XYZ file of C-alpha atoms in Angstrom:
138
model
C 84.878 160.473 121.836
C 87.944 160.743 123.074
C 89.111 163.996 125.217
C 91.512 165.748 123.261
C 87.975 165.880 120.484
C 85.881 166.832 123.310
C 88.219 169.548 124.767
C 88.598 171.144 120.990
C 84.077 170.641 120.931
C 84.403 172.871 124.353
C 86.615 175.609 123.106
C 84.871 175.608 119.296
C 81.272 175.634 121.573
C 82.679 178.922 123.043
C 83.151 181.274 120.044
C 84.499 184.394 122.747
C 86.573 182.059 123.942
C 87.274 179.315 127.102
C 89.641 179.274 129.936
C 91.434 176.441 130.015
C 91.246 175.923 133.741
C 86.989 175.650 132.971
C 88.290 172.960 130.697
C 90.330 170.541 132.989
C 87.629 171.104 135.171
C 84.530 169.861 132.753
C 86.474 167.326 131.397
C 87.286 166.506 135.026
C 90.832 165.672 134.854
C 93.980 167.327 136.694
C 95.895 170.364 135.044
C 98.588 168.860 133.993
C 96.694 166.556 131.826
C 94.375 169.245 130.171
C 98.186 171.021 129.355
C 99.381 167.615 127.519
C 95.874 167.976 125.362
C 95.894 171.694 124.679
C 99.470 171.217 123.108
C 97.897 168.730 121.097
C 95.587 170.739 119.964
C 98.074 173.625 119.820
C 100.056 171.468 117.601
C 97.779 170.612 114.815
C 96.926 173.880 114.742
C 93.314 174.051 115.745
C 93.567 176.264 118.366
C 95.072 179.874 119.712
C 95.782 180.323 122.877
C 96.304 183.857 125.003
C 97.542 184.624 128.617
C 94.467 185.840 130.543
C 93.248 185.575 134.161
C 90.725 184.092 135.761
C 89.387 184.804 139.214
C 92.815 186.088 139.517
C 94.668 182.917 138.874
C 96.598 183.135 135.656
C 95.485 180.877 132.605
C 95.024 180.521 129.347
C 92.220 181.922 127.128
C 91.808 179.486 124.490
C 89.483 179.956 121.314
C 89.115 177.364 117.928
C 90.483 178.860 114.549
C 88.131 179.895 112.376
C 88.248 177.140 109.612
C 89.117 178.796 105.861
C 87.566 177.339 103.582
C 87.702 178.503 100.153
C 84.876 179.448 98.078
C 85.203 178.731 94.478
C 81.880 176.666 94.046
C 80.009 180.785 93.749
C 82.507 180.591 90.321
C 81.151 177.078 89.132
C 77.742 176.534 87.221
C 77.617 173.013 87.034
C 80.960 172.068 85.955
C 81.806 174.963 84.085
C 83.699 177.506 85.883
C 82.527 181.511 85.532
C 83.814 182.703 82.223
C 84.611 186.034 83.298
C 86.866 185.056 86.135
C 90.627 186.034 84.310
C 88.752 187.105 81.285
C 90.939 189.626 79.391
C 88.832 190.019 76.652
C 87.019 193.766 75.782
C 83.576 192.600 75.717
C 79.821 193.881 76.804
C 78.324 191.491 79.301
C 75.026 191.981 77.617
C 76.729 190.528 74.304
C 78.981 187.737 75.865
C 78.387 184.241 74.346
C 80.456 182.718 77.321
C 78.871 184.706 79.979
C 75.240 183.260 78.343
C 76.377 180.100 78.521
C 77.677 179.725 82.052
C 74.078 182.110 83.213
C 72.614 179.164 81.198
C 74.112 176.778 83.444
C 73.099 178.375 86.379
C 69.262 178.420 85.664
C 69.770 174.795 85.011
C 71.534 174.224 88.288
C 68.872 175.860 89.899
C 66.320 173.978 88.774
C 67.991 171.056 88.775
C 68.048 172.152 92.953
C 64.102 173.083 93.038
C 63.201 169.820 91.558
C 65.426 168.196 94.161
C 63.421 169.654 97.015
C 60.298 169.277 95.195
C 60.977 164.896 95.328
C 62.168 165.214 99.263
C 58.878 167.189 100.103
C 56.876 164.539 98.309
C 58.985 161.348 100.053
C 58.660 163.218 103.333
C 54.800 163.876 102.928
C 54.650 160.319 101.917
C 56.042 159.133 105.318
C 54.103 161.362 107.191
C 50.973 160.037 105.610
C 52.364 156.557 106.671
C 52.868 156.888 109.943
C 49.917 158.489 110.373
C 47.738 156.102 108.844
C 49.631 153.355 111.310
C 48.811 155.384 114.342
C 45.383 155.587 113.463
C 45.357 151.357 113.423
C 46.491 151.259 116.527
């Protein structure tokens, strides 16, 4: 890991935020270079960074961006994508064909999911069983 990574894994670690004289000093390298990596990180935009003070030296209080993701996959069932989402049609959700479908889709998914877990429990209970039975050999 190289320290530009591990100076952004120190200031994401701190969610209240990090001075960057701490940093320099747990990365244990000289100001100057901590700057050169903080503009870095100020650069590809991972990072914000505020005038603060610490023990009444002036620094820089430096905090990770929140990362945006966005959330369309709570819209999806399956592949099919909520039917209601821009839907300008006067309709009763009780009596939507559309709606049913993509509900449909979601039971599926979901049990689809349980089965999913269901198989991992089993292989994992499996292993356990395994290693157990080789301990007991020993």
């Amino acid at each position: 890991m190289d320290l530009e990574e591990e100076a952004y894994n120190i200031i994401k670690r701190h969610k209240e935020g990090v001075f960057q004289n701490v940093i320099w000093k747990e990365l244990n390298i000289d100001s100057r270079k901590c700057s050169r990596i903080i503009k870095k990180l100020l650069d590809k935009d991972l990072i914000i960074r505020e005038v603060g003070v610490s023990n009444g030296a002036r620094t820089y209080l430096l905090k990770a961006k929140e990362e945006v993701k966005e959330k369309y996959d709570l819209l999806l069932a399956g592949e099919l994508f909520s039917s209601c989402t821009g839907c300008t049609g006067d309709c009763q959700p009780e009596y939507c064909g559309r709606l049913s479908e993509w509900i449909g889709n979601l039971v599926q998914e979901d049990k689809k999911s349980e089965e999913t877990d269901e198989i991992k429990a089993d292989v994992e209970d499996e292993d356990e069983a395994e290693e157990d039975e080789a301990e007991e050999e020993m």
